[in-house]
Tab-separated table of C-alpha atoms in Angstrom:
chain	number	residue	atom	x	y	z
A	1	MET	CA	-31.928	-27.642	46.765
A	2	LYS	CA	-33.071	-30.222	44.146
A	3	GLU	CA	-36.214	-33.339	44.716
A	4	THR	CA	-32.989	-35.391	44.344
A	5	ASP	CA	-31.072	-33.670	46.880
A	6	ALA	CA	-33.225	-35.005	50.140
A	7	ILE	CA	-33.465	-38.351	51.679
A	8	ASN	CA	-36.300	-40.619	51.015
A	9	LEU	CA	-36.814	-42.953	53.940
A	10	SER	CA	-39.859	-44.526	52.529
A	11	GLU	CA	-37.501	-45.877	49.207
A	12	ILE	CA	-35.159	-47.474	51.301
A	13	PRO	CA	-35.182	-51.202	50.886
A	14	GLU	CA	-37.383	-52.972	54.449
A	15	ASP	CA	-34.995	-55.197	53.883
A	16	THR	CA	-31.968	-52.625	54.862
A	17	HIS	CA	-34.523	-49.410	55.969
A	18	ASN	CA	-33.107	-49.792	59.402
A	19	GLU	CA	-29.514	-49.654	59.112
A	20	ASN	CA	-29.867	-47.151	56.265
A	21	ARG	CA	-31.683	-45.511	58.703
A	22	ALA	CA	-29.962	-45.894	61.910
A	23	LYS	CA	-27.092	-44.144	59.847
A	24	LEU	CA	-28.842	-41.017	58.928
A	25	ALA	CA	-29.852	-40.448	62.808
A	26	LYS	CA	-26.466	-40.545	63.644
A	27	LYS	CA	-25.554	-37.903	60.857
A	28	TYR	CA	-29.143	-36.543	61.373
A	29	SER	CA	-27.994	-35.815	64.826
A	30	LYS	CA	-24.402	-35.305	64.528
A	31	ILE	CA	-24.642	-31.426	61.776
A	32	ASN	CA	-26.816	-29.901	64.687
A	33	GLN	CA	-24.645	-30.556	66.999
A	34	ILE	CA	-21.963	-28.968	66.324
A	35	ILE	CA	-24.175	-26.668	63.885
A	36	SER	CA	-25.205	-25.233	67.679
A	37	LEU	CA	-21.986	-25.396	68.846
A	38	SER	CA	-21.129	-23.810	66.088
A	39	GLU	CA	-23.906	-21.063	67.006
A	40	THR	CA	-22.917	-20.990	70.620
A	41	VAL	CA	-19.131	-20.256	70.010
A	42	ILE	CA	-20.035	-17.685	67.243
A	43	PHE	CA	-22.249	-16.190	70.017
A	44	PHE	CA	-19.178	-15.709	72.341
A	45	ALA	CA	-17.022	-14.025	69.520
A	46	ILE	CA	-18.376	-12.131	68.472
A	47	THR	CA	-19.712	-10.787	71.591
A	48	VAL	CA	-16.300	-10.605	73.265
A	49	ILE	CA	-14.888	-8.925	70.120
A	50	PHE	CA	-17.870	-6.787	70.487
A	51	ILE	CA	-16.742	-5.348	73.933
A	52	ALA	CA	-12.490	-6.335	73.727
A	53	GLY	CA	-12.841	-3.961	70.051
A	54	GLY	CA	-14.394	-0.992	72.274
A	55	TYR	CA	-16.930	-1.003	70.052
A	56	SER	CA	-19.359	-1.356	72.374
A	57	LYS	CA	-18.854	1.666	73.542
A	58	GLU	CA	-18.765	2.963	69.500
A	59	VAL	CA	-22.442	1.779	69.696
A	60	GLU	CA	-23.378	3.491	72.542
A	61	GLU	CA	-22.126	6.587	71.696
A	62	LEU	CA	-24.255	5.843	67.985
A	63	ALA	CA	-27.022	5.529	69.965
A	64	PHE	CA	-27.295	8.950	72.405
A	65	SER	CA	-25.797	10.777	68.703
A	66	PHE	CA	-29.707	9.919	68.594
A	67	THR	CA	-31.304	10.510	71.121
A	68	THR	CA	-30.696	11.599	74.979
A	69	ASN	CA	-33.110	9.291	77.003
A	70	ASP	CA	-31.201	6.500	78.044
A	71	TYR	CA	-34.138	3.453	77.728
A	72	ALA	CA	-34.311	4.873	73.316
A	73	ALA	CA	-30.697	4.513	73.640
A	74	VAL	CA	-30.617	1.103	74.768
A	75	LEU	CA	-33.253	-0.099	72.214
A	76	ILE	CA	-30.664	1.304	69.984
A	77	PHE	CA	-27.744	-0.686	71.555
A	78	PHE	CA	-29.791	-4.092	71.166
A	79	GLY	CA	-31.558	-3.098	67.970
A	80	ILE	CA	-27.975	-3.079	66.315
A	81	PHE	CA	-26.457	-5.350	67.838
A	82	GLY	CA	-28.852	-7.711	67.093
A	83	ILE	CA	-29.224	-7.276	63.293
A	84	ILE	CA	-24.977	-8.215	63.011
A	85	GLN	CA	-25.631	-11.068	65.772
A	86	SER	CA	-28.398	-12.525	63.329
A	87	VAL	CA	-26.338	-11.028	59.894
A	88	ILE	CA	-23.374	-13.445	61.538
A	89	THR	CA	-25.622	-16.658	62.063
A	90	PHE	CA	-28.146	-16.460	59.136
A	91	PRO	CA	-26.395	-19.217	56.790
A	92	LEU	CA	-25.984	-21.472	59.693
A	93	SER	CA	-28.983	-20.698	60.944
A	94	PHE	CA	-30.689	-21.194	57.630
A	95	TYR	CA	-29.167	-24.097	57.190
A	96	SER	CA	-29.633	-26.106	60.147
A	97	ASP	CA	-33.803	-24.771	59.913
A	98	TYR	CA	-34.318	-25.031	55.959
A	99	THR	CA	-31.926	-27.006	53.832
A	100	LEU	CA	-30.543	-29.880	56.419
A	101	GLU	CA	-34.572	-30.584	56.841
A	102	HIS	CA	-35.651	-30.636	53.298
A	103	LYS	CA	-32.597	-32.991	52.572
A	104	TYR	CA	-33.285	-34.927	54.942
A	105	GLY	CA	-36.679	-35.412	54.026
A	106	LEU	CA	-38.112	-34.660	57.726
A	107	SER	CA	-39.304	-30.927	56.520
A	108	ASN	CA	-42.781	-29.864	54.336
A	109	GLN	CA	-41.814	-25.861	54.261
A	110	THR	CA	-41.368	-23.610	50.735
A	111	ILE	CA	-38.535	-20.721	51.021
A	112	PRO	CA	-41.933	-18.107	51.602
A	113	GLY	CA	-43.036	-20.408	54.500
A	114	TYR	CA	-40.097	-20.405	56.530
A	115	PHE	CA	-39.613	-17.285	55.466
A	116	LYS	CA	-42.604	-15.858	57.177
A	117	GLU	CA	-42.404	-18.202	60.171
A	118	LYS	CA	-39.365	-16.883	60.451
A	119	ILE	CA	-40.919	-12.851	60.529
A	120	LYS	CA	-43.478	-13.778	62.166
A	121	GLY	CA	-41.095	-14.965	65.501
A	122	MET	CA	-39.390	-12.242	64.826
A	123	LEU	CA	-42.271	-9.639	65.820
A	124	ILE	CA	-43.231	-11.803	68.535
A	125	GLY	CA	-39.816	-11.372	69.777
A	126	LEU	CA	-40.342	-8.198	69.887
A	127	LEU	CA	-44.075	-7.618	70.942
A	128	LEU	CA	-42.188	-9.544	74.110
A	129	GLY	CA	-39.324	-8.721	74.359
A	130	ILE	CA	-38.319	-5.181	74.204
A	131	PRO	CA	-40.932	-4.099	77.112
A	132	LEU	CA	-39.152	-6.748	79.254
A	133	LEU	CA	-35.561	-5.227	77.966
A	134	LEU	CA	-36.255	-1.862	79.283
A	135	ILE	CA	-38.263	-3.199	82.839
A	136	PHE	CA	-34.199	-5.100	83.003
A	137	TYR	CA	-32.793	-1.292	82.390
A	138	PHE	CA	-35.483	0.246	84.835
A	139	ILE	CA	-34.026	-2.325	87.259
A	140	ILE	CA	-30.481	-2.842	86.916
A	141	LYS	CA	-30.450	1.104	85.867
A	142	ASN	CA	-32.595	2.286	89.847
A	143	TYR	CA	-30.991	-0.815	91.551
A	144	SER	CA	-27.598	-0.724	90.952
A	145	GLU	CA	-27.014	-3.350	94.009
A	146	SER	CA	-30.060	-5.476	94.109
A	147	TRP	CA	-30.776	-5.738	90.411
A	148	TRP	CA	-30.412	-8.769	90.170
A	149	LEU	CA	-33.359	-10.047	93.511
A	150	ILE	CA	-36.274	-7.647	91.182
A	151	LEU	CA	-34.859	-9.336	87.346
A	152	GLY	CA	-35.426	-12.641	88.673
A	153	ALA	CA	-38.481	-11.927	90.557
A	154	VAL	CA	-40.017	-10.501	87.545
A	155	MET	CA	-38.632	-13.266	84.866
A	156	PHE	CA	-40.735	-15.425	87.235
A	157	PHE	CA	-43.723	-13.473	87.117
A	158	PHE	CA	-42.784	-12.679	83.267
A	159	SER	CA	-42.510	-16.929	82.613
A	160	VAL	CA	-46.322	-17.585	84.490
A	161	ILE	CA	-47.216	-14.376	82.406
A	162	ILE	CA	-46.511	-15.890	78.886
A	163	GLY	CA	-47.038	-19.985	80.133
A	164	ARG	CA	-50.742	-19.062	80.899
A	165	LEU	CA	-51.688	-16.837	77.524
A	166	ALA	CA	-48.945	-19.315	75.146
A	167	PRO	CA	-52.246	-21.551	74.759
A	168	THR	CA	-54.510	-19.683	73.577
A	169	LEU	CA	-52.946	-16.041	72.117
A	170	ILE	CA	-48.907	-17.375	70.417
A	171	MET	CA	-49.522	-20.506	69.539
A	172	PRO	CA	-52.141	-20.153	67.120
A	173	LEU	CA	-50.406	-17.438	65.777
A	174	PHE	CA	-47.938	-20.211	63.747
A	175	TYR	CA	-49.940	-23.162	63.920
A	176	LYS	CA	-53.757	-23.553	63.336
A	177	PHE	CA	-56.208	-25.348	66.534
A	178	LYS	CA	-59.722	-27.696	66.284
A	179	PRO	CA	-60.668	-29.428	68.540
A	180	LEU	CA	-59.859	-33.211	67.900
A	181	GLU	CA	-62.379	-34.980	65.515
A	182	ASN	CA	-60.611	-38.404	65.965
A	183	GLU	CA	-64.000	-40.076	68.133
A	184	GLU	CA	-61.737	-43.482	69.305
A	185	ILE	CA	-58.600	-41.484	70.288
A	186	LYS	CA	-60.628	-38.538	71.933
A	187	GLN	CA	-62.175	-41.389	74.164
A	188	LYS	CA	-59.481	-42.915	74.827
A	189	ILE	CA	-57.698	-40.019	76.258
A	190	LEU	CA	-61.385	-38.621	78.164
A	191	SER	CA	-60.816	-42.065	80.226
A	192	LEU	CA	-57.677	-42.232	81.132
A	193	CYS	CA	-57.804	-38.469	82.055
A	194	GLU	CA	-60.416	-39.868	83.977
A	195	LYS	CA	-58.931	-42.919	85.335
A	196	THR	CA	-56.434	-41.041	86.506
A	197	GLY	CA	-58.682	-37.889	87.876
A	198	VAL	CA	-57.317	-35.277	85.484
A	199	ARG	CA	-59.088	-32.431	84.227
A	200	ILE	CA	-59.162	-30.862	81.675
A	201	ARG	CA	-59.591	-27.895	79.370
A	202	GLY	CA	-59.899	-29.603	75.649
A	203	ILE	CA	-57.993	-32.263	73.145
A	204	PHE	CA	-57.243	-30.141	70.026
A	205	GLU	CA	-54.765	-31.492	66.740
A	206	PHE	CA	-53.520	-28.924	64.737
A	207	ASP	CA	-51.623	-28.947	61.638
A	208	MET	CA	-47.759	-29.538	62.048
A	209	SER	CA	-47.618	-30.719	58.913
A	210	LYS	CA	-47.155	-27.797	57.729
A	211	ASN	CA	-43.821	-26.989	58.835
A	212	THR	CA	-42.718	-30.555	59.481
A	213	LYS	CA	-42.998	-34.763	59.545
A	214	LYS	CA	-42.322	-35.433	62.384
A	215	ALA	CA	-44.526	-35.834	65.315
A	216	ASN	CA	-45.173	-34.577	68.239
A	217	ALA	CA	-47.793	-34.035	71.109
A	218	ALA	CA	-48.371	-31.951	74.081
A	219	PHE	CA	-50.151	-31.059	77.180
A	220	THR	CA	-49.446	-27.196	77.244
A	221	GLY	CA	-50.906	-23.864	79.316
A	222	ILE	CA	-51.342	-23.469	83.291
A	223	GLY	CA	-54.598	-23.059	84.409
A	224	LYS	CA	-57.160	-22.751	83.028
A	225	SER	CA	-55.547	-22.460	79.394
A	226	LYS	CA	-54.474	-26.493	80.101
A	227	ARG	CA	-55.246	-27.746	77.139
A	228	ILE	CA	-54.143	-30.866	74.780
A	229	ILE	CA	-52.187	-30.712	71.408
A	230	LEU	CA	-51.512	-33.434	69.377
A	231	GLY	CA	-50.096	-32.269	65.620
A	232	ASP	CA	-52.029	-33.924	62.847
A	233	THR	CA	-48.791	-35.671	62.190
A	234	LEU	CA	-48.766	-38.466	64.750
A	235	LEU	CA	-52.697	-38.928	63.983
A	236	LYS	CA	-52.391	-39.536	60.605
A	237	ASN	CA	-48.999	-42.236	61.123
A	238	PHE	CA	-49.700	-43.709	65.297
A	239	SER	CA	-52.218	-46.377	66.458
A	240	PRO	CA	-55.197	-45.210	68.712
A	241	GLU	CA	-52.801	-46.939	71.016
A	242	GLU	CA	-49.782	-45.422	70.568
A	243	ILE	CA	-51.345	-41.790	70.991
A	244	GLU	CA	-52.797	-43.571	74.230
A	245	THR	CA	-49.348	-44.498	76.042
A	246	VAL	CA	-47.688	-40.948	73.649
A	247	PHE	CA	-50.199	-39.454	75.395
A	248	ALA	CA	-50.100	-40.450	79.124
A	249	HIS	CA	-46.546	-40.283	79.048
A	250	GLU	CA	-47.565	-36.480	78.182
A	251	MET	CA	-49.784	-36.883	82.027
A	252	GLY	CA	-47.369	-38.588	83.772
A	253	HIS	CA	-45.376	-34.956	83.267
A	254	TYR	CA	-48.951	-33.105	84.975
A	255	LYS	CA	-49.667	-35.984	87.563
A	256	LYS	CA	-46.501	-36.617	88.449
A	257	ARG	CA	-45.969	-32.214	89.453
A	258	HIS	CA	-42.974	-32.448	86.988
A	259	ILE	CA	-43.717	-28.904	85.665
A	260	MET	CA	-43.701	-27.393	89.351
A	261	LYS	CA	-40.848	-29.249	90.446
A	262	LEU	CA	-39.169	-27.790	87.112
A	263	MET	CA	-40.898	-24.245	87.445
A	264	THR	CA	-39.510	-24.239	91.436
A	265	VAL	CA	-35.452	-25.637	90.116
A	266	SER	CA	-35.727	-22.939	87.509
A	267	VAL	CA	-37.376	-19.922	90.427
A	268	VAL	CA	-34.271	-21.148	91.837
A	269	MET	CA	-31.277	-21.910	89.820
A	270	THR	CA	-32.372	-18.130	87.741
A	271	PHE	CA	-31.604	-16.306	91.227
A	272	ALA	CA	-28.294	-18.329	92.364
A	273	GLY	CA	-27.504	-17.635	88.416
A	274	LEU	CA	-28.666	-13.532	88.449
A	275	TYR	CA	-26.616	-13.378	91.477
A	276	LEU	CA	-23.213	-15.363	90.711
A	277	THR	CA	-23.267	-12.840	88.008
A	278	SER	CA	-23.852	-10.025	89.563
A	279	LEU	CA	-20.678	-10.782	91.819
A	280	ALA	CA	-18.599	-11.112	88.255
A	281	TYR	CA	-20.521	-8.704	86.245
A	282	SER	CA	-19.458	-5.517	89.030
A	283	ASN	CA	-15.992	-6.936	89.886
A	284	SER	CA	-15.214	-7.173	86.352
A	285	LEU	CA	-16.284	-3.621	84.878
A	286	ASN	CA	-12.589	-2.021	85.466
A	287	THR	CA	-11.014	-4.813	83.676
A	288	PHE	CA	-12.649	-3.949	80.830
A	289	GLY	CA	-13.422	-0.057	81.045
A	290	PHE	CA	-16.955	0.033	82.365
A	291	ASN	CA	-17.649	1.964	84.841
A	292	SER	CA	-20.989	1.798	86.305
A	293	VAL	CA	-22.970	-1.398	86.086
A	294	SER	CA	-25.817	0.922	84.046
A	295	GLU	CA	-23.118	1.692	81.107
A	296	ILE	CA	-24.739	0.232	78.493
A	297	ALA	CA	-21.968	-0.459	76.456
A	298	ALA	CA	-21.191	-2.387	79.240
A	299	LEU	CA	-24.176	-4.955	79.477
A	300	PRO	CA	-23.061	-7.169	76.892
A	301	LEU	CA	-20.745	-8.552	79.409
A	302	LEU	CA	-23.832	-9.524	81.114
A	303	PHE	CA	-25.016	-11.376	79.286
A	304	ILE	CA	-21.805	-13.435	78.691
A	305	TYR	CA	-21.912	-14.044	81.515
A	306	LEU	CA	-25.439	-15.429	81.918
A	307	SER	CA	-25.047	-17.103	78.621
A	308	LEU	CA	-21.600	-18.949	80.511
A	309	PHE	CA	-23.648	-19.922	83.748
A	310	GLY	CA	-26.244	-21.475	81.378
A	311	LEU	CA	-23.802	-23.696	79.228
A	312	ILE	CA	-22.182	-24.909	82.939
A	313	THR	CA	-26.019	-25.819	83.851
A	314	SER	CA	-27.618	-27.606	81.360
A	315	PRO	CA	-26.311	-30.658	81.787
A	316	ILE	CA	-27.445	-30.794	85.420
A	317	SER	CA	-31.118	-29.799	84.597
A	318	ASN	CA	-30.719	-32.681	80.988
A	319	ILE	CA	-30.099	-34.655	84.973
A	320	LEU	CA	-33.366	-33.628	86.286
A	321	SER	CA	-35.492	-33.277	82.995
A	322	ARG	CA	-33.954	-37.253	81.777
A	323	LYS	CA	-34.868	-38.336	85.554
A	324	PHE	CA	-38.749	-36.884	84.791
A	325	GLU	CA	-38.649	-38.882	81.165
A	326	TRP	CA	-38.731	-41.784	83.253
A	327	GLU	CA	-41.124	-41.404	85.931
A	328	ALA	CA	-44.014	-40.992	82.809
A	329	ASP	CA	-42.411	-43.548	80.912
A	330	THR	CA	-42.911	-45.668	83.311
A	331	PHE	CA	-46.324	-43.699	84.163
A	332	ALA	CA	-47.371	-44.407	80.432
A	333	ILE	CA	-47.023	-48.190	80.549
A	334	GLU	CA	-48.906	-48.573	84.345
A	335	THR	CA	-51.201	-46.398	83.523
A	336	THR	CA	-52.485	-47.963	79.968
A	337	ARG	CA	-50.630	-51.480	80.871
A	338	ASP	CA	-49.593	-51.801	77.269
A	339	LYS	CA	-45.855	-52.777	76.393
A	340	GLY	CA	-46.142	-53.009	73.245
A	341	ALA	CA	-47.646	-49.934	72.064
A	342	PHE	CA	-45.326	-47.982	73.860
A	343	ILE	CA	-42.829	-49.935	72.803
A	344	SER	CA	-44.109	-49.755	69.097
A	345	ALA	CA	-45.306	-45.948	69.692
A	346	MET	CA	-41.369	-45.091	70.336
A	347	GLU	CA	-40.301	-46.945	67.428
A	348	LYS	CA	-42.121	-44.618	65.272
A	349	LEU	CA	-41.224	-41.449	67.041
A	350	ALA	CA	-36.985	-42.597	66.212
A	351	ASP	CA	-37.984	-43.160	62.590
A	352	GLN	CA	-40.192	-39.848	61.695
A	353	ASN	CA	-37.738	-37.915	64.072
A	354	LEU	CA	-34.492	-39.511	62.038
A	355	ALA	CA	-33.164	-39.586	66.191
A	356	ASP	CA	-30.348	-40.983	67.185
A	357	LYS	CA	-31.968	-44.119	68.593
A	358	THR	CA	-27.516	-44.279	70.671
A	359	PRO	CA	-25.923	-41.521	70.757
A	360	ASN	CA	-22.687	-41.068	72.103
A	361	LYS	CA	-22.940	-41.324	76.619
A	362	ILE	CA	-20.945	-38.493	76.338
A	363	ILE	CA	-23.522	-36.268	74.532
A	364	GLU	CA	-26.145	-37.548	75.974
A	365	PHE	CA	-24.818	-36.638	79.521
A	366	LEU	CA	-24.366	-33.101	78.507
A	367	PHE	CA	-27.019	-32.238	75.734
A	368	HIS	CA	-30.060	-34.613	76.094
A	369	SER	CA	-32.653	-33.689	77.512
A	370	HIS	CA	-34.566	-37.012	77.217
A	371	PRO	CA	-32.764	-40.862	77.889
A	372	SER	CA	-31.900	-42.896	74.651
A	373	ILE	CA	-35.120	-43.569	72.944
A	374	ASP	CA	-32.866	-47.499	72.807
A	375	LYS	CA	-32.841	-47.021	76.297
A	376	ARG	CA	-36.566	-46.328	76.890
A	377	ILE	CA	-37.246	-48.698	74.300
A	378	LYS	CA	-34.708	-51.737	76.568
A	379	PHE	CA	-36.864	-50.485	79.772
A	380	ALA	CA	-40.385	-50.777	78.539
A	381	GLU	CA	-39.008	-55.053	77.468
A	382	ASP	CA	-37.823	-55.478	80.498
A	383	TYR	CA	-41.109	-53.574	82.697
A	384	LYS	CA	-43.076	-56.634	85.190
A	385	LEU	CA	-46.109	-55.316	85.511
């Protein structure tokens, strides 16, 4: 892509910047939504064709031509299935993650950097996914009636372990973390922690700018791995007061126990989803010519049902997520007592991340985990301290 093809917001005259930015944000958001929906449709289409066309059974036979071991066959089967999915969806994925981000001036990645991150992510996915896949197959093979219950428990413990290890073992594979060097910001955050009674293990900055111009901050980890992480793009472009209010928002999630609440809801929905999909899966096996819940060729059918359940329940999860965001915003405003910093931080986040401040209401309801920036700013403006 030529450098001149990229959109540089900094070159837009000040008097037309906001108007142009809003139009670009809506276009950028719309393209991302179309790509996301297209990827979902492609996944379902490939999987349905894979099953209905009899290719699933053919790939299972191919897998067993290499081995007589069921578990090795499962790995070969899903290896082939995954490669097919990846090859077909790669052009869309590359356009979304690389081309589009460069076109709108949001990415700092090079082509080698893009592939390096993708390969790294794939290897970590395999490292974590292969044991989980084998455990899943062991459970469904040996507990054909209650597999959903046992699998739900395994998934819960697995998610807790990942939540514990991610900040210290997984995330550092993608970014360089170092203790926050800005003393003014550090003191503001530590004072806020002391004021609200929050204990943390450390405040870190990371090189977010190696991949993107977007800004972000987060409270990560559970237990002893709990820490605050701030992107260098945030530290570079936001004032200490704005960073303080962004952190106060993240702290609000912690103080309001949103992580635990979301985990509880997630556990309930996981068990409900596994149970309902187990019923649909068992009752439709014969329709598609399968004989057993543990038949390898039938497993993509189960993944279709699980994906459908996720799509159907996603708006419910988003409603809860938006409620928690409102609570975190309220906590940030009340704790810092600085509405101006909150509003300017929201404006900067929208501008730097090219976020659509006024999305379509239906789109927001169905797909957004956060309230729109425009609503959050209006909320802060009207909030009485």
